[in-house]
Amino acid sequence: MRDSLRRVNGGSVATHALLSLGALVMVFPFLWQLLTALKTLPEAVHVPTTFLPRQWNWGSFKEVFTALPYGEMLGNSLINTAGRTAGQLVFCSLAAYAFARMRFRGKNVLFALFLSVLLVPSSLLILPQYDIIQRLGLLNSPPALFLPGMFSAFGTFMLRQFFLSLPRELEEAARIDGAGPFRIFWSIMLPLIRPALAALAVITAMWSWNDLLWPLVVNTDPAKMPISAGLTSLEGQFETNYPVMMAGSLIASLPMIVLYLFLQRHFVQGIAQSGAKG
Amino acid sequence: MAVFPSTAAAEAEGRSRKPRTKAGREGTTRGPNSRTQKAAYVFIAPIGLGFLLFYLWPMLQTFGFSFTHFGPFGGNTWTGGENYARVLQDVTVWRAIGNTLLYGAIGLLTLPLSIAVAALLNRRGLRGVAVYRALYFIPFVTLPVAVGLVWNWLYNGNFGLLNEVLSWFGVSRHFWASDPSTALWAIGVVAVWQSVGYYLIIFIAGIKGIPQDYYEAAELDGAGPVRRFFTITIPLLSPSIFFAAVICVINSLQMFDLIYVMMSPMNPALGSTQSVVSLFYQWAFQQNNQGAAAALAFLLMLLTAALTFLQFRLQKKWVHYA
C-alpha cells in the first residue's frame, strides 16, 4: 500500500509538470493579450519584443470605447444573450414537458419534425431567415439578433430527458388535488429540473454571446451589432493599433469567462448533455 | 398547416387509448383527455410556430433557392440544376471542400490530445483537477473573434511573439497566417487549442464511467500505466471517442468564425484557407450570388450527412459497448 502510494506521488510530479505546461499554453494567449493592451503602440510593435510593459498604459481600454460604438455593442450582445436565453428557457421547457409527460395525438410525428431541426446545419437556413427578418422589417434591430435563436431543438431535447426522469407520483397527487396542466408544469415539475435549466441557460448564453455569422448578416449597422461582429469592424479600422484591438477583445470576452468561472458546474453539465451547437 | 392538428384533439379521445405499458415512461396513468390534449398543443405551439417560421419553412425555401437565379429586383427565375452544375465545376468550390475536409482532419487531432489530458487528470490522488479543467476550458468559452485576433497577433510576421520565440532557435521570420502554405495550419492550430477543453469534459465523464476494478485487476497482473491506458482506458472509452469524433467532424465542417476573423479580404492566403461556409458567406452576402450559395449550402449538408453516416458504419469496427 505504502509502496503504491509512493509510486503515485512520484508519477504525480511528472503529471503536474505536463498538465501545467498544457495549462500555460491554454492561458498564455490571454496573458499576452493583456500585456499588449497595456503597452503603448510603439512598444507593442517594438522589435525585439518586451515582455512586461515598460510603462503601464491603461489608455487603450478607454480608447476602444471612442473608436467604436463599443458600449452600444456590448449592450446589443447583452440583449441578444438575454433574449435568446429567456426565449429558450420558456419555449423549450414548455414543449419538452409536453413531449415528456403528456399524451396527445400526433406526438411522434411532431417529435420527428422537431428532430429534423436539430440535424440541419445553421448556415443552410441563413438566406431564408434573413429574408424573413427583412420582410418583418427587423433588419438592424435588437430582435433580429435573437429571434430565430429563441427556438431550439437541442434545448427541447435536453429538457425532455430531465422531465422523463421525474417520478410520476407528484404529478398524480397534484392532479387529484385539482391542479390544471399549466399549474402542475409551473409549480411542481419546472422547479424540479432547475439544474437542467441552469445548464441550458449558461450554454445558450455562451453560444449567443459568441455567435458571429448570424449577427454579421442581419445587423450591419455598427450601433446595432453585438460585440462579436463589432470586434471584426475594429479589426478593419484599427488594423495596426494592436493595443486597442487587444483591449477591445479582452473586454468582449471577459463576461463569458467570468460567467464560466462562477458557474462552472452548469457549463460542464451543459456540455456533457449537449455536444452539438444549439 | 397540418403540423398542429389541434382540431383533431376532440376526435382523438377514442383512438389514443393505447395499451398502458408505455404509460410509466410517459408519466401519465390515465388516458389522455381532451383537456390535457389541448394543453399539450398549447405547450408545443410557441416553439412549433417558431420552428415553422424560422427553420422548417427556410429548409424548403433554401431547397427552392438552389434551383433559381436571383434577379436584381426580386425577379427570381427557375434555372433547374444550373446552380449545382456551376458549383460543381467551380475550382474554388473544390478548394473549399478540400480545405474543409482538412480542417476536419486537423480537428480530429484534438481528440488524442484531450484523451491524454483526461487520462492524466484521472490519476488517483491527483490534486487540482478542477483547476486544470477550468484552465483548459477557458479558450472554449472565450469569444471566437477575440481568440482569432489574439492569435493573429501572436502569428504576426513583423511583431508577433511566435517569430520572436522561434528566432531564439534560429528559425527565420515567417508570416504564418498570410503565407498560403502555412495559413490553414495556423488556423487549425487555433481551432485545436480552442476545443481541447471541450472534448476534455466529454472524456473525463467517459473515463469516470470505467469501473476501477478493471484497473486494479490489471495492476495485479503487472500491467503498467501505459499498458493499462491502451488495454483498458481506450477500448472502454471508445463510445465517448466515437461521440466526440462525430461532433468534431460536424463542427469542423462548419468552420467559419476563425477564418473570417483571421483572414482579411486582402490576405493572399484567403483562397487556401477558405471553408465551405466562408465561401457560402462570401457568395450569399458579399457577391449577391444567392442561388449558387444555396446550392453550396446543400452540398455541405450532403457532405456532413455522408461523413456522419460513414462514421456510424465504421463504428462497428472499433467501438466497444460494454
Coordinates of C-alpha atoms in Angstrom, one line a residue:
Chain A
M1 CA 0.0 0.0 0.0
R2 CA 2.7 2.5 1.0
D3 CA 4.7 1.4 -1.9
S4 CA 1.9 2.1 -4.4
L5 CA 1.3 5.4 -2.7
R6 CA 4.9 6.5 -3.2
R7 CA 4.7 5.4 -6.8
V8 CA 1.6 7.6 -7.4
N9 CA 3.4 10.6 -5.8
G10 CA 6.5 10.1 -7.9
G11 CA 4.4 9.9 -11.0
S12 CA 2.3 12.9 -10.0
V13 CA 5.3 15.3 -10.2
A14 CA 5.7 14.5 -13.9
T15 CA 1.9 14.6 -14.3
H16 CA 1.7 18.0 -12.8
A17 CA 4.6 19.2 -14.9
L18 CA 2.9 18.1 -18.1
L19 CA -0.5 19.4 -17.1
S20 CA 0.9 22.8 -16.0
L21 CA 2.8 23.1 -19.3
G22 CA -0.5 22.5 -21.1
A23 CA -2.4 24.9 -18.9
L24 CA 0.2 27.5 -19.6
V25 CA -0.3 27.0 -23.4
M26 CA -4.1 27.4 -22.9
V27 CA -3.8 30.6 -20.8
F28 CA -0.8 32.3 -22.3
P29 CA -2.5 34.0 -25.3
F30 CA -4.8 35.8 -22.8
L31 CA -1.9 36.9 -20.7
W32 CA -0.2 38.2 -23.9
Q33 CA -3.4 39.9 -24.9
L34 CA -3.5 41.7 -21.6
L35 CA 0.2 42.7 -21.7
T36 CA -0.2 44.0 -25.2
A37 CA -3.3 46.0 -24.2
L38 CA -1.2 47.7 -21.5
K39 CA 1.6 48.7 -23.8
T40 CA 1.8 51.8 -25.8
L41 CA 1.6 51.3 -29.6
P42 CA 5.3 52.0 -30.2
E43 CA 6.2 49.5 -27.5
A44 CA 3.8 46.9 -28.8
V45 CA 5.4 46.9 -32.2
H46 CA 8.9 47.2 -31.0
V47 CA 11.4 44.6 -32.1
P48 CA 12.8 42.8 -30.1
T49 CA 9.6 42.3 -28.1
T50 CA 9.4 43.3 -24.4
F51 CA 7.6 41.0 -22.1
L52 CA 6.3 43.4 -19.5
P53 CA 5.2 46.9 -20.5
R54 CA 7.8 49.5 -19.7
Q55 CA 5.1 51.9 -18.7
W56 CA 1.7 50.6 -17.9
N57 CA -0.7 52.3 -20.2
W58 CA -4.4 51.9 -19.5
G59 CA -5.5 54.3 -22.2
S60 CA -6.3 51.6 -24.8
F61 CA -9.2 50.4 -22.5
K62 CA -10.7 53.8 -22.8
E63 CA -9.8 54.4 -26.4
V64 CA -11.8 51.4 -27.6
F65 CA -15.0 53.0 -26.3
T66 CA -14.4 56.0 -28.5
A67 CA -13.0 54.1 -31.5
L68 CA -16.3 52.3 -31.9
P69 CA -19.8 52.4 -30.5
Y70 CA -18.4 49.9 -28.1
G71 CA -20.8 50.5 -25.2
E72 CA -23.7 50.0 -27.6
M73 CA -22.2 46.9 -29.0
L74 CA -21.8 45.4 -25.5
G75 CA -25.4 46.3 -24.8
N76 CA -26.6 44.6 -28.0
S77 CA -24.7 41.5 -27.0
L78 CA -26.4 41.6 -23.7
I79 CA -29.9 42.0 -25.3
N80 CA -29.1 39.2 -27.7
T81 CA -27.9 36.9 -25.0
A82 CA -30.8 37.7 -22.6
G83 CA -33.4 37.4 -25.4
R84 CA -32.2 34.0 -26.6
T85 CA -31.7 32.6 -23.2
A86 CA -35.1 33.7 -21.8
G87 CA -36.8 32.5 -25.0
Q88 CA -35.2 29.1 -24.9
L89 CA -36.0 28.6 -21.3
V90 CA -39.7 29.4 -21.8
F91 CA -40.3 27.8 -25.2
C92 CA -38.1 24.7 -24.7
S93 CA -39.3 23.9 -21.3
L94 CA -43.0 24.1 -22.3
A95 CA -42.5 21.8 -25.4
A96 CA -40.2 19.5 -23.5
Y97 CA -42.7 19.0 -20.8
A98 CA -45.5 18.2 -23.3
F99 CA -43.3 15.7 -25.1
A100 CA -42.1 14.0 -22.0
R101 CA -45.2 13.9 -19.8
M102 CA -48.3 14.3 -21.9
R103 CA -50.1 12.0 -24.3
F104 CA -51.6 13.6 -27.4
R105 CA -52.3 12.8 -31.0
G106 CA -49.6 13.2 -33.5
K107 CA -46.9 13.3 -30.8
N108 CA -44.5 11.0 -32.7
V109 CA -44.8 12.9 -36.0
L110 CA -44.3 16.2 -34.3
F111 CA -41.3 14.9 -32.4
A112 CA -39.7 13.7 -35.6
L113 CA -40.3 17.1 -37.1
F114 CA -38.5 18.7 -34.1
L115 CA -35.7 16.3 -34.6
S116 CA -35.2 17.3 -38.2
V117 CA -34.5 20.9 -37.0
L118 CA -31.6 19.5 -35.0
L119 CA -30.0 17.9 -38.0
V120 CA -29.8 20.8 -40.4
P121 CA -26.6 22.9 -40.3
S122 CA -27.5 26.5 -39.4
S123 CA -25.7 28.0 -42.5
L124 CA -28.2 26.2 -44.7
L125 CA -31.0 28.3 -43.3
I126 CA -29.5 31.8 -43.2
L127 CA -30.6 33.0 -46.6
P128 CA -34.3 32.5 -46.0
Q129 CA -34.0 33.5 -42.4
Y130 CA -32.5 36.8 -43.5
D131 CA -35.4 37.1 -46.0
I132 CA -38.0 36.7 -43.2
I133 CA -36.3 39.2 -40.9
Q134 CA -36.2 41.7 -43.7
R135 CA -39.9 41.2 -44.5
L136 CA -40.7 41.7 -40.9
G137 CA -38.9 45.0 -41.1
L138 CA -36.5 43.9 -38.4
L139 CA -33.1 44.2 -40.0
N140 CA -30.7 46.2 -37.8
S141 CA -32.9 45.8 -34.8
P142 CA -32.3 44.0 -31.5
P143 CA -34.9 41.3 -32.0
A144 CA -33.2 40.4 -35.3
L145 CA -30.3 39.1 -33.4
F146 CA -32.2 36.7 -31.1
L147 CA -35.4 35.9 -32.8
P148 CA -34.5 32.6 -34.6
G149 CA -32.2 31.6 -31.8
M150 CA -35.0 31.6 -29.2
F151 CA -36.3 28.4 -30.6
S152 CA -34.0 25.5 -30.0
A153 CA -34.5 21.8 -30.8
F154 CA -31.5 21.0 -28.7
G155 CA -32.9 22.8 -25.7
T156 CA -36.2 20.9 -26.1
F157 CA -34.4 17.5 -26.2
M158 CA -32.2 18.2 -23.3
L159 CA -35.0 19.3 -21.0
R160 CA -37.2 16.5 -22.2
Q161 CA -34.6 14.0 -20.9
F162 CA -34.8 15.6 -17.5
F163 CA -38.6 15.7 -17.4
L164 CA -38.7 12.0 -18.4
S165 CA -36.6 11.1 -15.3
L166 CA -39.0 12.7 -12.8
P167 CA -41.3 10.5 -10.7
R168 CA -44.9 10.5 -11.7
E169 CA -46.5 10.4 -8.3
L170 CA -46.0 14.1 -7.7
E171 CA -47.9 14.9 -10.9
E172 CA -50.7 12.5 -9.9
A173 CA -51.1 13.9 -6.4
A174 CA -51.4 17.4 -7.9
R175 CA -53.9 16.3 -10.4
I176 CA -56.0 14.7 -7.7
D177 CA -55.8 18.0 -5.8
G178 CA -57.3 19.6 -8.9
A179 CA -54.3 21.3 -10.4
G180 CA -54.5 22.0 -14.1
P181 CA -51.8 21.1 -16.6
F182 CA -50.1 24.5 -16.5
R183 CA -50.1 24.7 -12.8
I184 CA -48.6 21.2 -12.5
F185 CA -45.9 22.2 -15.0
W186 CA -45.1 25.6 -13.4
S187 CA -45.3 24.9 -9.7
I188 CA -44.3 21.3 -9.5
M189 CA -42.3 20.0 -12.4
L190 CA -40.4 23.0 -13.6
P191 CA -38.7 23.6 -10.2
L192 CA -37.5 20.0 -10.2
I193 CA -35.4 20.4 -13.3
R194 CA -33.7 23.6 -12.2
P195 CA -30.2 22.2 -12.7
A196 CA -31.1 21.4 -16.3
L197 CA -32.5 24.8 -16.8
A198 CA -29.3 26.4 -15.4
A199 CA -27.2 24.2 -17.7
L200 CA -29.2 25.2 -20.7
A201 CA -29.1 28.8 -19.7
V202 CA -25.3 29.1 -19.4
I203 CA -24.7 27.1 -22.6
T204 CA -27.2 29.2 -24.6
A205 CA -25.8 32.4 -23.1
M206 CA -22.3 31.3 -24.3
W207 CA -23.4 30.4 -27.9
S208 CA -25.4 33.7 -28.1
W209 CA -22.6 35.9 -26.8
N210 CA -20.1 34.3 -29.1
D211 CA -22.2 33.9 -32.2
L212 CA -20.8 35.7 -35.3
L213 CA -22.3 34.6 -38.6
W214 CA -25.9 35.5 -38.0
P215 CA -25.2 38.9 -36.5
L216 CA -22.9 39.7 -39.4
V217 CA -25.8 39.0 -41.7
V218 CA -28.7 40.7 -40.0
N219 CA -27.3 43.7 -38.2
T220 CA -24.8 45.5 -40.4
D221 CA -25.2 48.9 -38.7
P222 CA -22.3 49.3 -36.2
A223 CA -24.7 50.7 -33.5
K224 CA -26.9 47.6 -33.8
M225 CA -24.2 44.9 -33.9
P226 CA -23.3 42.8 -31.0
I227 CA -19.7 42.9 -29.8
S228 CA -18.7 39.7 -31.7
A229 CA -19.4 41.3 -35.0
G230 CA -18.3 44.7 -33.7
L231 CA -14.8 43.5 -33.0
T232 CA -14.3 42.5 -36.6
S233 CA -15.0 46.0 -37.6
L234 CA -12.5 47.2 -35.1
E235 CA -10.0 44.9 -36.8
G236 CA -10.9 46.6 -40.1
Q237 CA -10.4 50.1 -38.9
F238 CA -7.6 49.7 -36.4
E239 CA -5.6 47.1 -38.2
T240 CA -2.4 48.4 -36.8
N241 CA -3.4 49.6 -33.4
Y242 CA -2.7 46.4 -31.6
P243 CA -3.1 47.6 -28.0
V244 CA -6.6 48.9 -28.7
M245 CA -7.5 45.8 -30.5
M246 CA -6.3 43.6 -27.7
A247 CA -8.1 45.8 -25.1
G248 CA -11.3 45.5 -27.1
S249 CA -11.2 41.7 -27.4
L250 CA -10.3 41.3 -23.8
I251 CA -13.3 43.3 -22.6
A252 CA -15.5 41.5 -25.1
S253 CA -14.5 38.0 -23.9
L254 CA -14.5 38.9 -20.2
P255 CA -18.2 38.4 -19.4
M256 CA -18.3 34.8 -20.6
I257 CA -15.0 34.0 -18.8
V258 CA -16.4 35.4 -15.6
L259 CA -19.7 33.7 -16.1
Y260 CA -17.9 30.5 -16.6
L261 CA -15.6 30.8 -13.6
F262 CA -18.7 31.4 -11.4
L263 CA -21.0 28.8 -13.0
Q264 CA -18.5 26.1 -14.0
R265 CA -20.7 23.2 -12.7
H266 CA -23.5 24.2 -15.0
F267 CA -21.3 24.7 -18.0
V268 CA -19.8 21.2 -17.5
Q269 CA -23.3 19.7 -17.2
G270 CA -24.5 21.5 -20.2
I271 CA -21.5 20.3 -22.3
A272 CA -21.9 16.8 -21.1
Q273 CA -25.6 17.0 -22.1
S274 CA -25.0 18.6 -25.5
G275 CA -22.3 18.1 -28.0
A276 CA -23.6 20.0 -31.0
K277 CA -24.2 23.7 -31.1
G278 CA -27.6 24.8 -30.1
Chain B
M1 CA -50.5 23.6 -41.7
A2 CA -51.2 20.0 -40.7
V3 CA -48.4 20.1 -38.3
F4 CA -50.5 21.2 -35.4
P5 CA -53.8 19.2 -35.7
S6 CA -55.4 20.9 -32.8
T7 CA -58.8 20.4 -34.4
A8 CA -58.1 16.7 -34.2
A9 CA -57.9 16.9 -30.4
A10 CA -61.6 16.2 -30.0
E11 CA -61.7 13.1 -32.1
A12 CA -58.5 11.8 -30.5
E13 CA -60.3 10.6 -27.4
G14 CA -61.2 7.2 -28.7
R15 CA -58.1 6.4 -30.8
S16 CA -55.4 7.2 -28.4
R17 CA -56.3 4.7 -25.7
K18 CA -53.2 2.7 -26.3
P19 CA -52.1 -0.2 -24.0
R20 CA -50.9 1.2 -20.7
T21 CA -47.5 -0.4 -20.9
K22 CA -45.9 2.8 -22.1
A23 CA -47.7 4.9 -19.5
G24 CA -44.9 4.6 -17.0
R25 CA -42.4 6.3 -19.1
E26 CA -44.8 8.9 -20.4
G27 CA -45.7 9.8 -16.9
T28 CA -49.4 9.5 -17.1
T29 CA -51.6 6.7 -15.9
R30 CA -54.9 8.0 -17.1
G31 CA -55.6 8.0 -20.8
P32 CA -55.4 11.5 -22.4
N33 CA -58.5 13.5 -22.1
S34 CA -59.3 16.4 -24.4
R35 CA -58.2 18.9 -21.7
T36 CA -54.6 17.6 -21.4
Q37 CA -54.5 17.1 -25.2
K38 CA -55.4 20.7 -25.7
A39 CA -52.9 21.8 -23.1
A40 CA -50.2 19.7 -24.8
Y41 CA -50.8 21.6 -28.1
V42 CA -50.7 24.9 -26.3
F43 CA -47.4 23.9 -24.7
I44 CA -45.9 23.0 -28.0
A45 CA -47.4 25.8 -30.1
P46 CA -44.9 28.6 -29.3
I47 CA -41.8 26.7 -30.3
G48 CA -43.6 24.9 -33.0
L49 CA -44.6 28.1 -34.7
G50 CA -41.0 29.4 -34.3
F51 CA -39.7 26.3 -35.9
L52 CA -42.2 26.5 -38.7
L53 CA -41.2 30.1 -39.5
F54 CA -37.5 30.1 -38.9
Y55 CA -36.4 26.5 -39.6
L56 CA -38.9 24.3 -41.4
W57 CA -40.1 26.8 -44.0
P58 CA -36.5 28.1 -44.6
M59 CA -35.4 24.5 -45.2
L60 CA -37.9 24.2 -48.0
Q61 CA -37.0 27.7 -49.2
T62 CA -33.3 27.1 -49.4
F63 CA -34.0 24.0 -51.4
G64 CA -36.1 26.2 -53.8
F65 CA -33.4 28.9 -53.9
S66 CA -30.8 26.4 -55.0
F67 CA -32.8 25.9 -58.3
T68 CA -33.3 29.6 -59.0
H69 CA -31.3 32.5 -60.3
F70 CA -31.7 35.7 -58.2
G71 CA -32.7 38.7 -60.3
P72 CA -31.8 42.2 -59.1
F73 CA -35.3 43.3 -58.0
G74 CA -36.6 40.1 -56.6
G75 CA -37.2 38.7 -60.1
N76 CA -36.1 35.1 -59.4
T77 CA -36.1 32.7 -62.3
W78 CA -36.1 29.0 -62.2
T79 CA -33.0 27.5 -63.6
G80 CA -33.2 23.9 -62.8
G81 CA -29.9 22.2 -61.9
E82 CA -27.8 25.0 -63.3
N83 CA -26.6 26.2 -59.9
Y84 CA -25.5 22.8 -59.0
A85 CA -23.7 22.3 -62.3
R86 CA -21.9 25.6 -61.9
V87 CA -21.0 24.9 -58.3
L88 CA -19.6 21.5 -59.1
Q89 CA -17.5 23.0 -61.9
D90 CA -16.1 25.8 -59.9
V91 CA -12.5 25.3 -58.8
T92 CA -12.9 27.5 -55.7
V93 CA -15.7 25.2 -54.5
W94 CA -13.5 22.1 -54.7
R95 CA -10.7 24.0 -53.0
A96 CA -13.1 25.0 -50.2
I97 CA -14.3 21.4 -49.9
G98 CA -10.7 20.2 -49.7
N99 CA -9.9 22.9 -47.1
T100 CA -13.0 22.0 -45.1
L101 CA -12.0 18.3 -45.1
L102 CA -8.5 19.2 -44.0
Y103 CA -10.0 21.3 -41.1
G104 CA -11.9 18.2 -40.1
A105 CA -8.8 16.1 -40.2
I106 CA -6.9 18.7 -38.1
G107 CA -9.8 18.9 -35.8
L108 CA -9.6 15.2 -35.1
L109 CA -6.1 15.7 -33.7
T110 CA -7.8 17.4 -30.8
L111 CA -9.2 14.1 -29.6
P112 CA -5.9 12.3 -28.8
L113 CA -4.7 15.5 -27.1
S114 CA -7.8 15.7 -24.9
I115 CA -7.8 12.0 -24.2
A116 CA -4.2 12.3 -23.0
V117 CA -5.0 15.2 -20.7
A118 CA -8.2 13.4 -19.4
A119 CA -6.1 10.3 -18.6
L120 CA -3.5 12.4 -16.8
L121 CA -6.3 14.1 -14.8
N122 CA -7.7 10.7 -13.9
R123 CA -4.6 9.6 -11.9
R124 CA -5.6 8.5 -8.5
G125 CA -5.0 11.1 -5.8
L126 CA -4.1 13.9 -8.2
R127 CA -4.8 17.3 -6.7
G128 CA -6.0 20.4 -8.5
V129 CA -8.1 18.6 -11.1
A130 CA -10.8 21.2 -11.0
V131 CA -8.2 24.0 -11.5
Y132 CA -6.7 22.3 -14.6
R133 CA -10.1 21.6 -16.0
A134 CA -11.1 25.2 -15.6
L135 CA -7.9 26.5 -17.3
Y136 CA -8.1 24.1 -20.2
F137 CA -11.8 25.1 -20.8
I138 CA -11.3 28.8 -20.8
P139 CA -10.4 29.1 -24.5
F140 CA -13.6 27.3 -25.4
V141 CA -15.9 29.9 -23.6
T142 CA -13.9 32.9 -25.0
L143 CA -15.3 34.9 -27.8
P144 CA -14.0 33.2 -31.0
V145 CA -13.4 36.6 -32.6
A146 CA -11.2 37.7 -29.7
V147 CA -9.4 34.4 -30.0
G148 CA -8.8 34.9 -33.7
L149 CA -7.5 38.4 -33.1
V150 CA -5.1 37.4 -30.3
W151 CA -3.7 34.5 -32.4
N152 CA -3.2 36.7 -35.4
W153 CA -1.2 39.0 -33.2
L154 CA 0.9 36.0 -32.0
Y155 CA 1.4 34.9 -35.6
N156 CA 2.1 38.4 -36.9
G157 CA 5.1 38.3 -39.2
N158 CA 6.6 41.6 -38.1
F159 CA 5.9 41.9 -34.4
G160 CA 4.5 38.5 -33.4
L161 CA 5.7 36.7 -30.3
L162 CA 5.8 33.4 -32.1
N163 CA 8.5 34.6 -34.5
E164 CA 10.4 36.2 -31.6
V165 CA 10.4 32.9 -29.7
L166 CA 11.3 30.8 -32.8
S167 CA 14.2 33.2 -33.6
W168 CA 15.9 32.0 -30.3
F169 CA 16.1 28.7 -32.0
G170 CA 17.4 30.1 -35.3
V171 CA 14.1 29.9 -37.2
S172 CA 13.7 32.8 -39.5
R173 CA 10.8 35.2 -39.6
H174 CA 7.6 33.9 -41.2
F175 CA 4.1 35.3 -41.9
W176 CA 2.3 32.3 -40.6
A177 CA -1.3 33.4 -41.2
S178 CA -0.7 35.0 -44.6
D179 CA 1.5 32.5 -46.3
P180 CA -0.8 30.2 -48.3
S181 CA 1.4 27.2 -47.4
T182 CA 1.0 27.7 -43.6
A183 CA -2.2 29.7 -43.1
L184 CA -4.6 26.8 -43.0
W185 CA -2.5 25.1 -40.4
A186 CA -2.1 28.3 -38.4
I187 CA -5.9 28.5 -38.2
G188 CA -6.1 24.7 -37.5
V189 CA -3.8 25.1 -34.5
V190 CA -6.1 27.7 -33.0
A191 CA -9.1 25.6 -33.6
V192 CA -7.5 22.6 -31.8
W193 CA -6.3 24.9 -29.0
Q194 CA -9.7 26.3 -28.6
S195 CA -11.6 23.0 -28.3
V196 CA -9.3 20.8 -26.3
G197 CA -11.1 21.8 -23.1
Y198 CA -14.5 20.9 -24.6
Y199 CA -13.6 17.3 -25.5
L200 CA -11.7 17.1 -22.2
I201 CA -15.0 17.4 -20.4
I202 CA -16.6 14.6 -22.5
F203 CA -13.6 12.3 -21.9
I204 CA -13.4 13.0 -18.2
A205 CA -17.0 11.9 -17.9
G206 CA -16.3 8.8 -20.0
I207 CA -13.2 7.8 -18.0
K208 CA -15.1 8.2 -14.8
G209 CA -17.6 5.6 -16.0
I210 CA -14.9 2.9 -16.3
P211 CA -15.1 0.6 -13.3
Q212 CA -12.0 0.9 -11.1
D213 CA -11.9 -2.9 -10.6
Y214 CA -10.5 -3.3 -14.2
Y215 CA -7.5 -1.2 -13.4
E216 CA -6.9 -2.9 -10.1
A217 CA -7.1 -6.4 -11.7
A218 CA -4.7 -5.2 -14.5
E219 CA -2.3 -3.8 -11.9
L220 CA -2.3 -7.1 -10.1
D221 CA -1.5 -8.8 -13.3
G222 CA 1.5 -6.5 -13.6
A223 CA 0.2 -4.1 -16.3
G224 CA 2.0 -0.7 -16.1
P225 CA 0.2 2.7 -16.6
V226 CA 0.8 2.8 -20.4
R227 CA -0.4 -0.8 -20.8
R228 CA -3.5 -0.1 -18.7
F229 CA -4.2 3.0 -20.8
F230 CA -4.1 1.2 -24.1
T231 CA -5.9 -2.0 -23.0
I232 CA -8.5 -0.6 -20.6
T233 CA -9.0 3.1 -21.0
I234 CA -9.0 3.4 -24.8
P235 CA -11.3 0.4 -25.6
L236 CA -13.8 1.3 -22.8
L237 CA -13.7 5.0 -23.7
S238 CA -14.4 4.2 -27.4
P239 CA -18.1 5.1 -27.2
S240 CA -17.1 8.6 -25.9
I241 CA -14.4 8.8 -28.6
F242 CA -16.9 7.9 -31.2
F243 CA -19.4 10.5 -30.0
A244 CA -16.6 13.2 -29.8
A245 CA -15.4 12.3 -33.3
V246 CA -18.9 12.7 -34.8
I247 CA -19.4 16.1 -33.1
C248 CA -15.8 17.1 -34.0
V249 CA -16.3 16.4 -37.7
I250 CA -19.7 18.1 -37.8
N251 CA -18.3 21.2 -36.1
S252 CA -15.1 21.3 -38.3
L253 CA -17.2 21.2 -41.4
Q254 CA -18.9 24.4 -40.2
M255 CA -15.7 26.3 -39.7
F256 CA -16.3 30.0 -40.2
D257 CA -15.6 32.3 -37.3
L258 CA -11.8 31.9 -37.1
I259 CA -11.4 32.1 -40.9
Y260 CA -13.5 35.2 -41.1
V261 CA -11.5 36.9 -38.3
M262 CA -8.0 35.7 -39.2
M263 CA -8.2 36.2 -43.0
S264 CA -8.8 39.8 -44.1
P265 CA -10.2 40.1 -47.6
M266 CA -6.7 41.2 -48.8
N267 CA -4.9 38.3 -47.3
P268 CA -3.1 36.4 -50.0
A269 CA -3.8 33.1 -48.1
L270 CA -7.6 33.6 -48.2
G271 CA -8.2 31.1 -51.1
S272 CA -6.1 28.4 -49.4
T273 CA -7.9 28.7 -46.1
Q274 CA -11.5 29.3 -47.2
S275 CA -14.0 26.8 -45.9
V276 CA -17.3 25.9 -47.5
V277 CA -19.2 28.1 -45.0
S278 CA -16.9 31.1 -45.5
L279 CA -17.3 30.7 -49.3
F280 CA -21.1 30.5 -48.8
Y281 CA -21.0 33.7 -46.8
Q282 CA -19.0 35.4 -49.5
W283 CA -21.3 34.3 -52.3
A284 CA -24.5 34.9 -50.4
F285 CA -23.8 38.2 -48.7
Q286 CA -20.9 39.9 -50.5
Q287 CA -21.3 38.8 -54.1
N288 CA -25.1 38.6 -54.2
N289 CA -25.0 35.1 -55.6
Q290 CA -27.7 33.5 -53.5
G291 CA -28.8 30.8 -55.8
A292 CA -25.3 29.3 -56.1
A293 CA -24.8 29.9 -52.4
A294 CA -27.9 27.9 -51.6
A295 CA -26.7 25.0 -53.8
L296 CA -23.4 25.2 -52.0
A297 CA -25.1 25.0 -48.6
F298 CA -27.0 21.9 -49.7
L299 CA -23.8 20.3 -50.8
L300 CA -22.3 21.0 -47.4
M301 CA -25.3 19.3 -45.8
L302 CA -24.9 16.2 -48.0
L303 CA -21.2 16.1 -47.2
T304 CA -21.9 16.3 -43.5
A305 CA -24.6 13.6 -43.7
A306 CA -22.3 11.4 -45.8
L307 CA -19.4 11.7 -43.3
T308 CA -21.6 11.2 -40.3
F309 CA -23.1 8.1 -42.0
L310 CA -19.7 6.8 -42.8
Q311 CA -18.6 7.2 -39.1
F312 CA -21.7 5.3 -38.0
R313 CA -20.8 2.5 -40.4
L314 CA -17.2 2.3 -39.3
Q315 CA -18.3 2.4 -35.7
K316 CA -18.9 -1.3 -35.6
K317 CA -15.2 -1.9 -36.4
W318 CA -13.8 -0.1 -33.4
V319 CA -16.3 1.0 -30.8
H320 CA -16.8 -1.4 -27.9
Y321 CA -20.0 -1.1 -25.9
A322 CA -19.6 -2.7 -22.5

